[in-house]
mmCIF file of C-alpha atoms in Angstrom:
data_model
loop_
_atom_site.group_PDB
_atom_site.id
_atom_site.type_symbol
_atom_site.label_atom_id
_atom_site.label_comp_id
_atom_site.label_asym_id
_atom_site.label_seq_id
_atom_site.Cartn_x
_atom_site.Cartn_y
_atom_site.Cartn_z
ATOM 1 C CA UNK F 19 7.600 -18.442 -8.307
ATOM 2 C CA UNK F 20 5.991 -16.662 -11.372
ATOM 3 C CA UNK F 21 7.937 -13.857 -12.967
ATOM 4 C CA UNK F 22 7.189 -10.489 -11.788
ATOM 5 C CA UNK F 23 4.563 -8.432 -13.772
ATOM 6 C CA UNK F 24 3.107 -5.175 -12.786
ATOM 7 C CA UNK F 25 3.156 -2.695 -9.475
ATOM 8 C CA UNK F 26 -0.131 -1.414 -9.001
ATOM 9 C CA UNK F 27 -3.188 -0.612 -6.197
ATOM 10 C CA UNK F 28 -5.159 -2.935 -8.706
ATOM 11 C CA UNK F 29 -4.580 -6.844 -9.095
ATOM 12 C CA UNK F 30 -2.957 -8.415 -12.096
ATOM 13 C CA UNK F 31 -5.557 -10.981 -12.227
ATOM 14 C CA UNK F 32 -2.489 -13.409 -14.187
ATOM 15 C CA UNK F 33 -0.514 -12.818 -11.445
ATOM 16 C CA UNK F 34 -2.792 -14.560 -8.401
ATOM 17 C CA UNK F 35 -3.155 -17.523 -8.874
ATOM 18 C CA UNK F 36 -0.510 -20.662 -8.031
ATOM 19 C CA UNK F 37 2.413 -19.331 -6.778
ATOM 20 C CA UNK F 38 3.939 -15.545 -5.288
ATOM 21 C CA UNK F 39 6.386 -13.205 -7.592
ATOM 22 C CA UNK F 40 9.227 -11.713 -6.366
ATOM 23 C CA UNK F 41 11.503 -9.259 -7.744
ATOM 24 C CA UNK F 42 14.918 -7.587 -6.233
ATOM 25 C CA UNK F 43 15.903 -4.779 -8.391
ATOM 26 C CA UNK F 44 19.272 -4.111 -10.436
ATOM 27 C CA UNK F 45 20.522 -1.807 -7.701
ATOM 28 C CA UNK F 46 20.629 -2.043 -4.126
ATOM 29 C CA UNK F 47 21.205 -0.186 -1.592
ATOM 30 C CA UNK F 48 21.977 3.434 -1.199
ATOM 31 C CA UNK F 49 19.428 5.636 0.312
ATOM 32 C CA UNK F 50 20.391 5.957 3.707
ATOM 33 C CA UNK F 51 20.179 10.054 4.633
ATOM 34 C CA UNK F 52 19.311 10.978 1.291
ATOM 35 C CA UNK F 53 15.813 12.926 2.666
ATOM 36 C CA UNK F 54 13.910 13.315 -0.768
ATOM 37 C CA UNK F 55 16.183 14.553 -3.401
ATOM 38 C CA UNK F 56 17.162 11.260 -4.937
ATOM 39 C CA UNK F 57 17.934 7.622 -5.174
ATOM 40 C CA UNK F 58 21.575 7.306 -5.609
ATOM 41 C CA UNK F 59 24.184 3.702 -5.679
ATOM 42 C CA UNK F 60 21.498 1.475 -6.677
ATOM 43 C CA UNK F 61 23.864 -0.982 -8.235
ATOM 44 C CA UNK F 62 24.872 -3.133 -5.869
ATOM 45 C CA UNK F 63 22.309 -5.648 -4.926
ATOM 46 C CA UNK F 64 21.903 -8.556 -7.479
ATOM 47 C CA UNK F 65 19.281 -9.515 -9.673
ATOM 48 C CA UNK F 66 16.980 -12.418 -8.858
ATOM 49 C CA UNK F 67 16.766 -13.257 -12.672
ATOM 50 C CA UNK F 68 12.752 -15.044 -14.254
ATOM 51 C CA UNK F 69 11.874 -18.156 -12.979
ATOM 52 C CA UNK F 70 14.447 -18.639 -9.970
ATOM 53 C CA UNK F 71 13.251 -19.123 -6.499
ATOM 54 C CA UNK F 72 14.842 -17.001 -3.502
ATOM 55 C CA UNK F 73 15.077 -19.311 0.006
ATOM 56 C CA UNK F 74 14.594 -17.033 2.689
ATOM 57 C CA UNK F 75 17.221 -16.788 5.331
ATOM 58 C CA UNK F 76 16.567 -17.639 8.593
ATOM 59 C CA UNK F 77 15.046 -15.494 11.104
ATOM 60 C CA UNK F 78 17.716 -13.783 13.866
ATOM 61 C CA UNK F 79 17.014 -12.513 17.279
ATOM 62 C CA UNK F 80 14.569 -15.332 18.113
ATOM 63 C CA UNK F 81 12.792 -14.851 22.120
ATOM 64 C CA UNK F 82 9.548 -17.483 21.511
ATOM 65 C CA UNK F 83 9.174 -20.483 20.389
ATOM 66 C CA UNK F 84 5.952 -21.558 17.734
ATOM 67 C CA UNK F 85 6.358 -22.852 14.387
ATOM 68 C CA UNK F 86 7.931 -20.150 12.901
ATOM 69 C CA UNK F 87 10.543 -19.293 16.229
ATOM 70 C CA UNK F 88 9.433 -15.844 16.421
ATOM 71 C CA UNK F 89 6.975 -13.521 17.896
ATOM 72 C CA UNK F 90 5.652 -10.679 15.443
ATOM 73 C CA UNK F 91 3.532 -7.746 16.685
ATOM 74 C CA UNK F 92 1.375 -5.889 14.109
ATOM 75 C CA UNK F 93 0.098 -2.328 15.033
ATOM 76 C CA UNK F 94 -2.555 -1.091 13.198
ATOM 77 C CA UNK F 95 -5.536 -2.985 12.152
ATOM 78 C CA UNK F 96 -7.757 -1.174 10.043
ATOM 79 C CA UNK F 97 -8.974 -2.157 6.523
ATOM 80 C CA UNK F 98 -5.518 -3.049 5.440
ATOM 81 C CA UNK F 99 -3.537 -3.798 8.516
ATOM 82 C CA UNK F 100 -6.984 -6.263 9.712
ATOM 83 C CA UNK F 101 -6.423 -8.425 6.459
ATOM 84 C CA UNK F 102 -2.790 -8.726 6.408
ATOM 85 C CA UNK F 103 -2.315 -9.800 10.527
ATOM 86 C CA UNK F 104 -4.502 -12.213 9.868
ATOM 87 C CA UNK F 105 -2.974 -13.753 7.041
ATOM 88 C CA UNK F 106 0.188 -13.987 9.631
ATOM 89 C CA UNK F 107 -1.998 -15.269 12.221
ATOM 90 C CA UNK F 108 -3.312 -18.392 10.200
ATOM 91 C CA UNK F 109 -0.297 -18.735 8.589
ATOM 92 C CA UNK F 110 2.189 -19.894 11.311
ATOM 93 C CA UNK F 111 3.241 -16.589 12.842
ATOM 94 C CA UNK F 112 3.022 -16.332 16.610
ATOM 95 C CA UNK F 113 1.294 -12.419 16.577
ATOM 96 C CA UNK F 114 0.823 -9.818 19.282
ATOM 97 C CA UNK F 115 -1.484 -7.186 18.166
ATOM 98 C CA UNK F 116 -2.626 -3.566 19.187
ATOM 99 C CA UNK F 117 -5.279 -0.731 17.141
ATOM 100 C CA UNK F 118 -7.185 2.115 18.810
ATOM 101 C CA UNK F 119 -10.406 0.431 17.957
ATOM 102 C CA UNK F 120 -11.381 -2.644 19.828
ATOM 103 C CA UNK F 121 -13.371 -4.592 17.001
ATOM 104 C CA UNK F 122 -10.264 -5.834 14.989
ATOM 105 C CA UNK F 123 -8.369 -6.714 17.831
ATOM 106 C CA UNK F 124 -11.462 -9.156 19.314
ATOM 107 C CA UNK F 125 -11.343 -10.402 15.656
ATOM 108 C CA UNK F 126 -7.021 -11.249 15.666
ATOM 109 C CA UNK F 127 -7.702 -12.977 19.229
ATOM 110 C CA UNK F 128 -10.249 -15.196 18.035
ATOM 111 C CA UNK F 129 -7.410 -16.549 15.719
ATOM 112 C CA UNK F 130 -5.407 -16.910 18.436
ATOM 113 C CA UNK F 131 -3.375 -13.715 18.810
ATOM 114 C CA UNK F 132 -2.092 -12.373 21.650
ATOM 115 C CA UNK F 133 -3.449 -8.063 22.086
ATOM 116 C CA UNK F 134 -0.487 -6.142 23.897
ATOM 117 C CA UNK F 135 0.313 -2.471 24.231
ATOM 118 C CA UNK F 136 2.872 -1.203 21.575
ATOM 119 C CA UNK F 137 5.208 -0.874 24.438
ATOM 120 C CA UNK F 138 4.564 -3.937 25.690
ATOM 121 C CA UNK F 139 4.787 -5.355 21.622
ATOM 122 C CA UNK F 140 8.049 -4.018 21.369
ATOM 123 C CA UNK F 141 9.719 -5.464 23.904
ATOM 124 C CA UNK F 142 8.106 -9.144 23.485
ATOM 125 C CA UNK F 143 8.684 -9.371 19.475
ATOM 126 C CA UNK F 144 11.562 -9.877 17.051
ATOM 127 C CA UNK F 145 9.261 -7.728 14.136
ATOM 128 C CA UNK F 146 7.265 -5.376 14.795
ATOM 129 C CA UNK F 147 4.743 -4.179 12.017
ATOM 130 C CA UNK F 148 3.304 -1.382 11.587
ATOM 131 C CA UNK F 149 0.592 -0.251 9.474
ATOM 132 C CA UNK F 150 -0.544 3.276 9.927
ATOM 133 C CA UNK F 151 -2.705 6.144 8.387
ATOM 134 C CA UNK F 152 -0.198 8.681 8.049
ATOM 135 C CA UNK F 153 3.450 9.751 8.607
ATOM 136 C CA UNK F 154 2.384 11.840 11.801
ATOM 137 C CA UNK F 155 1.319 8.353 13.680
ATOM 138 C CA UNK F 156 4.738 6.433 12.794
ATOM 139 C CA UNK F 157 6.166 9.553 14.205
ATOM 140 C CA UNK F 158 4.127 9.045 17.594
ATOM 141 C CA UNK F 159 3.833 5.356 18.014
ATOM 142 C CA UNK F 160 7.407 4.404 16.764
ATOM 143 C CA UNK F 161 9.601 7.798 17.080
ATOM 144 C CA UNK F 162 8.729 9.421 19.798
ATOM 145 C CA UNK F 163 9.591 9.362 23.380
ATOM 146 C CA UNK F 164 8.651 6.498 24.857
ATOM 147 C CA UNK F 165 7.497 5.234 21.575
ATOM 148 C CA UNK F 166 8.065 1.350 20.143
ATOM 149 C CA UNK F 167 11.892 2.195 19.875
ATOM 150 C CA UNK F 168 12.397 2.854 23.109
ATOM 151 C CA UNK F 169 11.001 -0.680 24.365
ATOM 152 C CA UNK F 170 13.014 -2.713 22.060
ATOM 153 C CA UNK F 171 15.948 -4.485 21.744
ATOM 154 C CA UNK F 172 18.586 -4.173 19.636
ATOM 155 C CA UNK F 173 18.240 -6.460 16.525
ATOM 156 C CA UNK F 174 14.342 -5.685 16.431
ATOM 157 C CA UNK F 175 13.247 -4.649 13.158
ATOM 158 C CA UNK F 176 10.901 -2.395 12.120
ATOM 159 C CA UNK F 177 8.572 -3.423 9.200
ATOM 160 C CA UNK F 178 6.312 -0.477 8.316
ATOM 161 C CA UNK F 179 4.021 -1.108 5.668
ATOM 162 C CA UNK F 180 2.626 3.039 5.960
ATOM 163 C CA UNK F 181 2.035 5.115 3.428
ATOM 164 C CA UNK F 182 3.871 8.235 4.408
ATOM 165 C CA UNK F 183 6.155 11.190 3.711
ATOM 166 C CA UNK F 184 9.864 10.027 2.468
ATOM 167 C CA UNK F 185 11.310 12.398 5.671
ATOM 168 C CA UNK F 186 9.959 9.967 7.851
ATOM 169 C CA UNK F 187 10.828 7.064 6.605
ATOM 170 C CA UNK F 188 14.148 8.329 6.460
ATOM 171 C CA UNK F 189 14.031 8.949 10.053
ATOM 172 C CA UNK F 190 12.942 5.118 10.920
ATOM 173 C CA UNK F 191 15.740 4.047 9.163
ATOM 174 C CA UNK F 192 18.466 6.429 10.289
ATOM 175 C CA UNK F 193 17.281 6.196 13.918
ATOM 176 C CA UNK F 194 16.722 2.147 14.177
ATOM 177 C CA UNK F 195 20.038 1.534 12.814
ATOM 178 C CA UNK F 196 21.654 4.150 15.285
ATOM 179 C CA UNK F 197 20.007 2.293 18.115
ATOM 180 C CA UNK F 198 20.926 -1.221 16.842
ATOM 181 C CA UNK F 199 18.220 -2.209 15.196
ATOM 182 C CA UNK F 200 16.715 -2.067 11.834
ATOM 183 C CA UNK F 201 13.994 -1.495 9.401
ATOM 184 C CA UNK F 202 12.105 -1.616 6.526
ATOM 185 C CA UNK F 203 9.483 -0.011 4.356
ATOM 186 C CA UNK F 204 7.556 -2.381 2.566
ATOM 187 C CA UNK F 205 4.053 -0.072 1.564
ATOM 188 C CA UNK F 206 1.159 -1.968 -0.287
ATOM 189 C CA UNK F 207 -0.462 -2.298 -3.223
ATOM 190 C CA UNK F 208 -3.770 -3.140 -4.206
ATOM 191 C CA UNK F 209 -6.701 -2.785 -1.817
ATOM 192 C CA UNK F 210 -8.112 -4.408 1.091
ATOM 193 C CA UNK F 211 -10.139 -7.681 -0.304
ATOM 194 C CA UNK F 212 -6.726 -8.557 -1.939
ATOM 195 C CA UNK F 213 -5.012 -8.033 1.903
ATOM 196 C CA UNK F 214 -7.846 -9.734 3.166
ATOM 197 C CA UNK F 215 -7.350 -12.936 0.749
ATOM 198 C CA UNK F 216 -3.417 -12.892 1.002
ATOM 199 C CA UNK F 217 -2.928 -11.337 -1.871
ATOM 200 C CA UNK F 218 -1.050 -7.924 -1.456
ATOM 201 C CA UNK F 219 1.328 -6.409 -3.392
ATOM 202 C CA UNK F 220 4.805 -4.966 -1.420
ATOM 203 C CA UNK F 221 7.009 -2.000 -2.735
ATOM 204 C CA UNK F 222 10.344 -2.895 -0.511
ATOM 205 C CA UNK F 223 13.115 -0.853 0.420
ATOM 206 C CA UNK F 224 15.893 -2.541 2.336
ATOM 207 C CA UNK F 225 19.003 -3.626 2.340
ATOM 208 C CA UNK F 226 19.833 -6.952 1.303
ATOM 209 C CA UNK F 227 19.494 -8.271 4.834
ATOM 210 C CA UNK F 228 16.444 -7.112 5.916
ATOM 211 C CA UNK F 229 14.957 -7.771 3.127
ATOM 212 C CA UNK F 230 15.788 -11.654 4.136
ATOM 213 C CA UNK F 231 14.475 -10.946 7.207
ATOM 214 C CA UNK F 232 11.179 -9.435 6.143
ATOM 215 C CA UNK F 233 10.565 -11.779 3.296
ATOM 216 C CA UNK F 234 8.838 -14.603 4.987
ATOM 217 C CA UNK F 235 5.998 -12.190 6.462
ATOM 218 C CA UNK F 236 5.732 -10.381 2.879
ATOM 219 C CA UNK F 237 5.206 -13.706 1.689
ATOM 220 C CA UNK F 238 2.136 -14.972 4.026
ATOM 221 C CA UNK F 239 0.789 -11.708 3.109
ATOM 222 C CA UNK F 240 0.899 -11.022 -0.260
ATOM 223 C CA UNK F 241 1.659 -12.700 -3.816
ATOM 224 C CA UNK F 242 3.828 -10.375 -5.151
ATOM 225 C CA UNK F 243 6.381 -8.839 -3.449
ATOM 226 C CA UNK F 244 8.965 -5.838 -5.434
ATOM 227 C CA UNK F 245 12.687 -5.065 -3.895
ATOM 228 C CA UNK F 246 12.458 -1.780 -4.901
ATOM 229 C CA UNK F 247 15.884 -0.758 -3.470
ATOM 230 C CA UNK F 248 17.363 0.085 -0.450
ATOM 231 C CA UNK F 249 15.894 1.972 2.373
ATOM 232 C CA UNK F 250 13.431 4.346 1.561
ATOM 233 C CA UNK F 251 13.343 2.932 -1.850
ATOM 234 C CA UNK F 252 9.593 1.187 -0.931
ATOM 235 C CA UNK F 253 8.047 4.754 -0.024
ATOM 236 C CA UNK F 254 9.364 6.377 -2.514
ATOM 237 C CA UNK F 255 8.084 4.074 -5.637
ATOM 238 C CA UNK F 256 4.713 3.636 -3.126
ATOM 239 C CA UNK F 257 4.244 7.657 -4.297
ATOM 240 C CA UNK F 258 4.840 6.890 -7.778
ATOM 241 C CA UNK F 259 2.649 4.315 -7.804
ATOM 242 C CA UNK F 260 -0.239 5.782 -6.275
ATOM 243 C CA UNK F 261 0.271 9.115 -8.445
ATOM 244 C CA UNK F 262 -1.034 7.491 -11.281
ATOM 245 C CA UNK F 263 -3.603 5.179 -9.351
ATOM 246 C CA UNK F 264 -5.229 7.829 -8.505
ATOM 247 C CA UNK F 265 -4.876 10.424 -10.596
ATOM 248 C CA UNK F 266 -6.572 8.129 -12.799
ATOM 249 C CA UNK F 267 -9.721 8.475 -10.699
ATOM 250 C CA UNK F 268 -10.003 12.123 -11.369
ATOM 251 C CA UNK F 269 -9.263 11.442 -15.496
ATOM 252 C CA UNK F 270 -11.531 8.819 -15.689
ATOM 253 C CA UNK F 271 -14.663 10.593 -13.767
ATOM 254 C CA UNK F 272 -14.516 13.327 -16.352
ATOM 255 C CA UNK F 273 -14.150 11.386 -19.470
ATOM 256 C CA UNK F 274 -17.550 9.120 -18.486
ATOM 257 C CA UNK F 275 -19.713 12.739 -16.985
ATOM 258 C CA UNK F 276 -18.964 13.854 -20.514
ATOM 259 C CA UNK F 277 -20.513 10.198 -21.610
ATOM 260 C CA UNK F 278 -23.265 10.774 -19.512
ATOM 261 C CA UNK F 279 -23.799 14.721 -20.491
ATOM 262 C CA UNK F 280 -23.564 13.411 -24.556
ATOM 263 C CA UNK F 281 -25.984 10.933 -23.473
ATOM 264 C CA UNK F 282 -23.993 7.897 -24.916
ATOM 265 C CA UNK F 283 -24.818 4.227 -23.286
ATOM 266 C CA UNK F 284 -22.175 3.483 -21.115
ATOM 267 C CA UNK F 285 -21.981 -0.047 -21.949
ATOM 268 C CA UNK F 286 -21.276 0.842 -25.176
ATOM 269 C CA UNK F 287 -18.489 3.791 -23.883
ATOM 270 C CA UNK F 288 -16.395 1.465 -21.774
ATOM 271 C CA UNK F 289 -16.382 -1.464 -24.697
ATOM 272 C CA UNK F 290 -14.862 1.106 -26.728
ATOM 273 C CA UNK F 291 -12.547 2.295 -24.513
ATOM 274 C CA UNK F 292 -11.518 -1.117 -23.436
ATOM 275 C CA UNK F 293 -10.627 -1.706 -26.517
ATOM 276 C CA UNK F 294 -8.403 0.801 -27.032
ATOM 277 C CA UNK F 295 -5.254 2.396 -25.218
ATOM 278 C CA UNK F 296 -7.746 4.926 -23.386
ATOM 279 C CA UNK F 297 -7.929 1.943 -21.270
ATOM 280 C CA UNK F 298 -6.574 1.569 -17.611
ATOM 281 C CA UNK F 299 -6.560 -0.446 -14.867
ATOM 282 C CA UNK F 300 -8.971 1.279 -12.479
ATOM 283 C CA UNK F 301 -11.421 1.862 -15.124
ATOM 284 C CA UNK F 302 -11.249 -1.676 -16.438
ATOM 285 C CA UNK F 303 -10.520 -3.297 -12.729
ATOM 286 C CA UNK F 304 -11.588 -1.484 -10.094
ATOM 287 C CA UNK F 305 -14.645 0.502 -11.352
ATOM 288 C CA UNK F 306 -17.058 -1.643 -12.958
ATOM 289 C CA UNK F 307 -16.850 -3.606 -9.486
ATOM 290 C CA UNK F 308 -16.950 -0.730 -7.063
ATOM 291 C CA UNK F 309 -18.796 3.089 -8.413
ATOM 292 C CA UNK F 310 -20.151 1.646 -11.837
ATOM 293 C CA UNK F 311 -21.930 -1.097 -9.901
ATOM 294 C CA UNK F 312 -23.383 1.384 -7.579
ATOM 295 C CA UNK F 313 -20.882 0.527 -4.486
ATOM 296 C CA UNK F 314 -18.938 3.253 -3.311
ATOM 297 C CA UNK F 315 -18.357 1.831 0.503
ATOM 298 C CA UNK F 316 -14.686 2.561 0.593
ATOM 299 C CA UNK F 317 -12.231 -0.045 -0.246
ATOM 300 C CA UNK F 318 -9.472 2.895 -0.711
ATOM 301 C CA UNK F 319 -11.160 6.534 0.381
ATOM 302 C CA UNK F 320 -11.522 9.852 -1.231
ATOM 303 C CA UNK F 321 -9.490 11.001 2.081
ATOM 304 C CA UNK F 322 -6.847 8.431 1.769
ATOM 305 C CA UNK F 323 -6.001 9.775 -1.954
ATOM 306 C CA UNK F 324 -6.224 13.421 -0.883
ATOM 307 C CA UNK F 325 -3.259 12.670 1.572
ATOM 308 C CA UNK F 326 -1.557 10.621 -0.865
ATOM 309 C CA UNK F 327 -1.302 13.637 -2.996
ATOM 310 C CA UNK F 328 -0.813 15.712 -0.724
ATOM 311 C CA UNK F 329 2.713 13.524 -0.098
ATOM 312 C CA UNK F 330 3.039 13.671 -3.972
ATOM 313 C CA UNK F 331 3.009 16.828 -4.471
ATOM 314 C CA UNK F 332 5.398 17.490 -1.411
ATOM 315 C CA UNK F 333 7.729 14.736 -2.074
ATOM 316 C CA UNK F 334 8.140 16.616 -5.754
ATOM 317 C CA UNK F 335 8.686 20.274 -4.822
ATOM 318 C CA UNK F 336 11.280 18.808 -2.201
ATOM 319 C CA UNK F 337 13.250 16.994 -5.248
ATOM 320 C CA UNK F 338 12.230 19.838 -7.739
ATOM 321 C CA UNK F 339 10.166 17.996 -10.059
ATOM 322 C CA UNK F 340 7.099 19.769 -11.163
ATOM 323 C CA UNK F 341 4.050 17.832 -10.722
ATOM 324 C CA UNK F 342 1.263 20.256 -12.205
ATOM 325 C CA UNK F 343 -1.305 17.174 -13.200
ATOM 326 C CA UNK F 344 -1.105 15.900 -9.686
ATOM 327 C CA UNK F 345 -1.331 19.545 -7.594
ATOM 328 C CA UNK F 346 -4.841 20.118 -10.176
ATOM 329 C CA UNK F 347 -6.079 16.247 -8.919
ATOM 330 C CA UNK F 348 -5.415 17.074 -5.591
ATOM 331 C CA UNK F 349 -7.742 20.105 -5.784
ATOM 332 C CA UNK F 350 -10.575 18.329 -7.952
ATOM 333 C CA UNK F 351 -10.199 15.603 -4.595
ATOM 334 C CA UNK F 352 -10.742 18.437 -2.010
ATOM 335 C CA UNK F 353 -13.545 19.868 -3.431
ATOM 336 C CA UNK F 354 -14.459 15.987 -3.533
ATOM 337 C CA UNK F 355 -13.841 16.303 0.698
ATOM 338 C CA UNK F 356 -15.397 19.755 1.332
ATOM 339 C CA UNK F 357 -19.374 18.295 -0.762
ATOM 340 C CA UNK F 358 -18.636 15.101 1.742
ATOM 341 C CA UNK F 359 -17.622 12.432 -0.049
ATOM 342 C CA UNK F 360 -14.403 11.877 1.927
ATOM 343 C CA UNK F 361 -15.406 8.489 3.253
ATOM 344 C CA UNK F 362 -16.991 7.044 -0.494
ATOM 345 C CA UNK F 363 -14.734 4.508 -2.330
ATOM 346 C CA UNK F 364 -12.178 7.296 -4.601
ATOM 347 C CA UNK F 365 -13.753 5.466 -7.504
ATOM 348 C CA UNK F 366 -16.861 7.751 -6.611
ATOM 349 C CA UNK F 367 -15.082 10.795 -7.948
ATOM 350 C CA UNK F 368 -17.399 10.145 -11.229
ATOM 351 C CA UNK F 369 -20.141 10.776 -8.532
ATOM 352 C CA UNK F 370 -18.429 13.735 -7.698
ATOM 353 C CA UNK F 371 -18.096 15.279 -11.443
ATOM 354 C CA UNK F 372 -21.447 13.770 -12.673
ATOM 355 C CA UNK F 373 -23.024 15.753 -9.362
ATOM 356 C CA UNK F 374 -21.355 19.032 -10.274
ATOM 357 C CA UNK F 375 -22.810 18.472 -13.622
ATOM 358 C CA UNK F 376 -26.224 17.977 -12.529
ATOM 359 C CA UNK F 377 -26.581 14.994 -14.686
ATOM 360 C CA UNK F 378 -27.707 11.345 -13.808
ATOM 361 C CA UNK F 379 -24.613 9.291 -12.139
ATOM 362 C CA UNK F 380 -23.035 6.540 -14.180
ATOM 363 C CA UNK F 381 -23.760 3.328 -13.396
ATOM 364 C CA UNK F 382 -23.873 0.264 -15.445
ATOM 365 C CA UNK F 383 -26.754 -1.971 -16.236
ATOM 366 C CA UNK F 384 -26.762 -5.649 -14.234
ATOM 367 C CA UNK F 385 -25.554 -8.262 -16.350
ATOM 368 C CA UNK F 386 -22.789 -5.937 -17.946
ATOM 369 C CA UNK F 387 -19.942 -8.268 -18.751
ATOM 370 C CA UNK F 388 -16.404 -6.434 -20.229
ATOM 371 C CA UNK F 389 -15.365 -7.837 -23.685
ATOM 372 C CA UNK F 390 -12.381 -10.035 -23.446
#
């Protein structure tokens, strides 16, 4: 395994190729019931030190039999979730599946999956992920009554790979564990071509155990996987994460409209900032492949980083840290929503800004290659 090298939405191009990083932090485990006021006792999990390989343990609570022993359903199967279950599909995992839409779920069966209700999911499977647009459908598929948890057994885990509030994630963890089973919150980075190609990106919070458990599916999924401390620890860093991800978006659409407005070749702007530490990885990743190249068909959506901020800015005023820069993005991304750009790529916020403007969008000429 490589060492570990960045956390981000965007890929560390160094870090995809021949071989999966993990990382299991210097602390460990104590977030149980702490809501969203702190990470506290993370010092007790050891370090998996550069260059040494971690052997998974073996799975627990096995009810099939296929190559891996277990049965895994995966709920949710949109431009993430789709990806990812597949990757588990092809990869030796015996999957039951289930999504409100009917396309993706066609799609997983043609690979061989099984489709199942998530009642029916939860009692057939050992894991059950989930992967789910916002803390309000964890709530309903997996909380509430008659909900995932009350069809499984005890020892099922609970692998949500959500982007959601901390409060709920709390809750998964406080009320699996009272009912004899367990979970863990393993969000993603990156976007969905690196799900789709098996190479995500996992912010992990879970004890020791679980994370065990978990790691095998992380690992068919993604190539760099993050123990970011016990539960709740994964949702939490997911927040940080995608603060400056996307905050980045807004920062970067108003630097290049003021390129455009000063009528300065963009070519020439993004060489120069490149080249200096203006630079950043969705301007020098992400951008000149998706808005700069005139594609804003959404890989991650103006909507999607709305409600992420929206769960920043909550998240902070719960632990009373003051978050001004992300409360004024937030904003700049609703007025984004409300002149309907919700569903464009969140790249397309230069869209956005150059529109207000009323000057020509930015957009590179073909052939455009970044210096080295």
């Amino acid at each position: 395994m490589a060492a570990v090298r960045h956390i981000g939405d965007l890929p560390d191009m160094r870090g995809l190729q021949g071989g999966k990083d993990v990382h299991r932090p210097a602390g460990g485990r104590g977030m149980r019931g702490l809501g969203v006021h702190g990470i506290h006792g993370l010092d007790r999990l050891p370090v998996l030190r550069e260059g040494r390989t971690m052997t998974p343990a073996p799975a627990r609570h096995k009810r099939t039999t296929g190559r891996t022993g277990m049965t895994i359903g995966f709920v949710g199967l949109g431009k993430m979730g789709r990806g990812m279950a597949s990757n588990l599909q092809t990869k030796g995992f015996s999957l039951m599946v289930h999504d409100v839409v009917e396309a993706p779920m066609t799609a997983l069966e043609a690979l061989g999956a099984k489709r199942g209700t998530p009642a029916e999911i939860a009692a057939a499977c050992d894991i059950v992920v989930t992967m789910l647009p916002t803390g309000k459908e964890v709530a309903e598929v997996v909380l509430a009554p008659g909900g995932i948890l009350d069809h499984a057994r005890p020892g099922t885990m609970i692998l949500d790979m959500s982007t959601i509030d901390p409060e709920t994630t709390d809750r998964l963890h406080e009320e699996t564990r009272r009912r004899g089973m367990t979970a863990v919150d393993a969000p993603v980075g990156r976007l969905a071509w690196h799900a789709d190609r098996g190479q995500s990106l996992f912010m992990v919070g879970a004890d020791d155990a679980d994370y065990q458990r978990a790691l095998p599916l992380l690992q068919a999924m993604g190539t760099t996987i993050h123990h970011s401390g016990g539960p709740g620890a994964g949702t939490r860093m997911k927040l940080v994460n995608n603060y400056l991800a996307i905050i980045l978006c807004q920062l970067n659409a108003e630097a290049l409209s003021l390129s455009q407005r000063f009528g300065l070749d963009l070519g020439k702007t993004l060489d120069v900032l490149y080249g200096t530490t203006a630079t950043n990885g969705q301007l020098k990743v992400n951008w000149p492949n998706k808005v700069l190249a005139g594609d804003t068909e959404p890989g991650f959506s103006i909507d999607l980083a709305h409600k992420d901020l929206t769960l920043i800015v909550q998240a902070a005023n719960a632990a009373r840290v003051p978050v001004p820069v992300a409360a004024a993005a937030r904003e700049a991304f609703s007025q984004a929503r409300a002149r309907g750009y919700g569903q464009n790529d969140f790249s397309a916020m230069v869209d956005v800004a150059c529109d207000i403007a009323q000057i020509e969008r930015a957009r590179l000429p073909k052939g455009y290659t970044p210096p080295a």
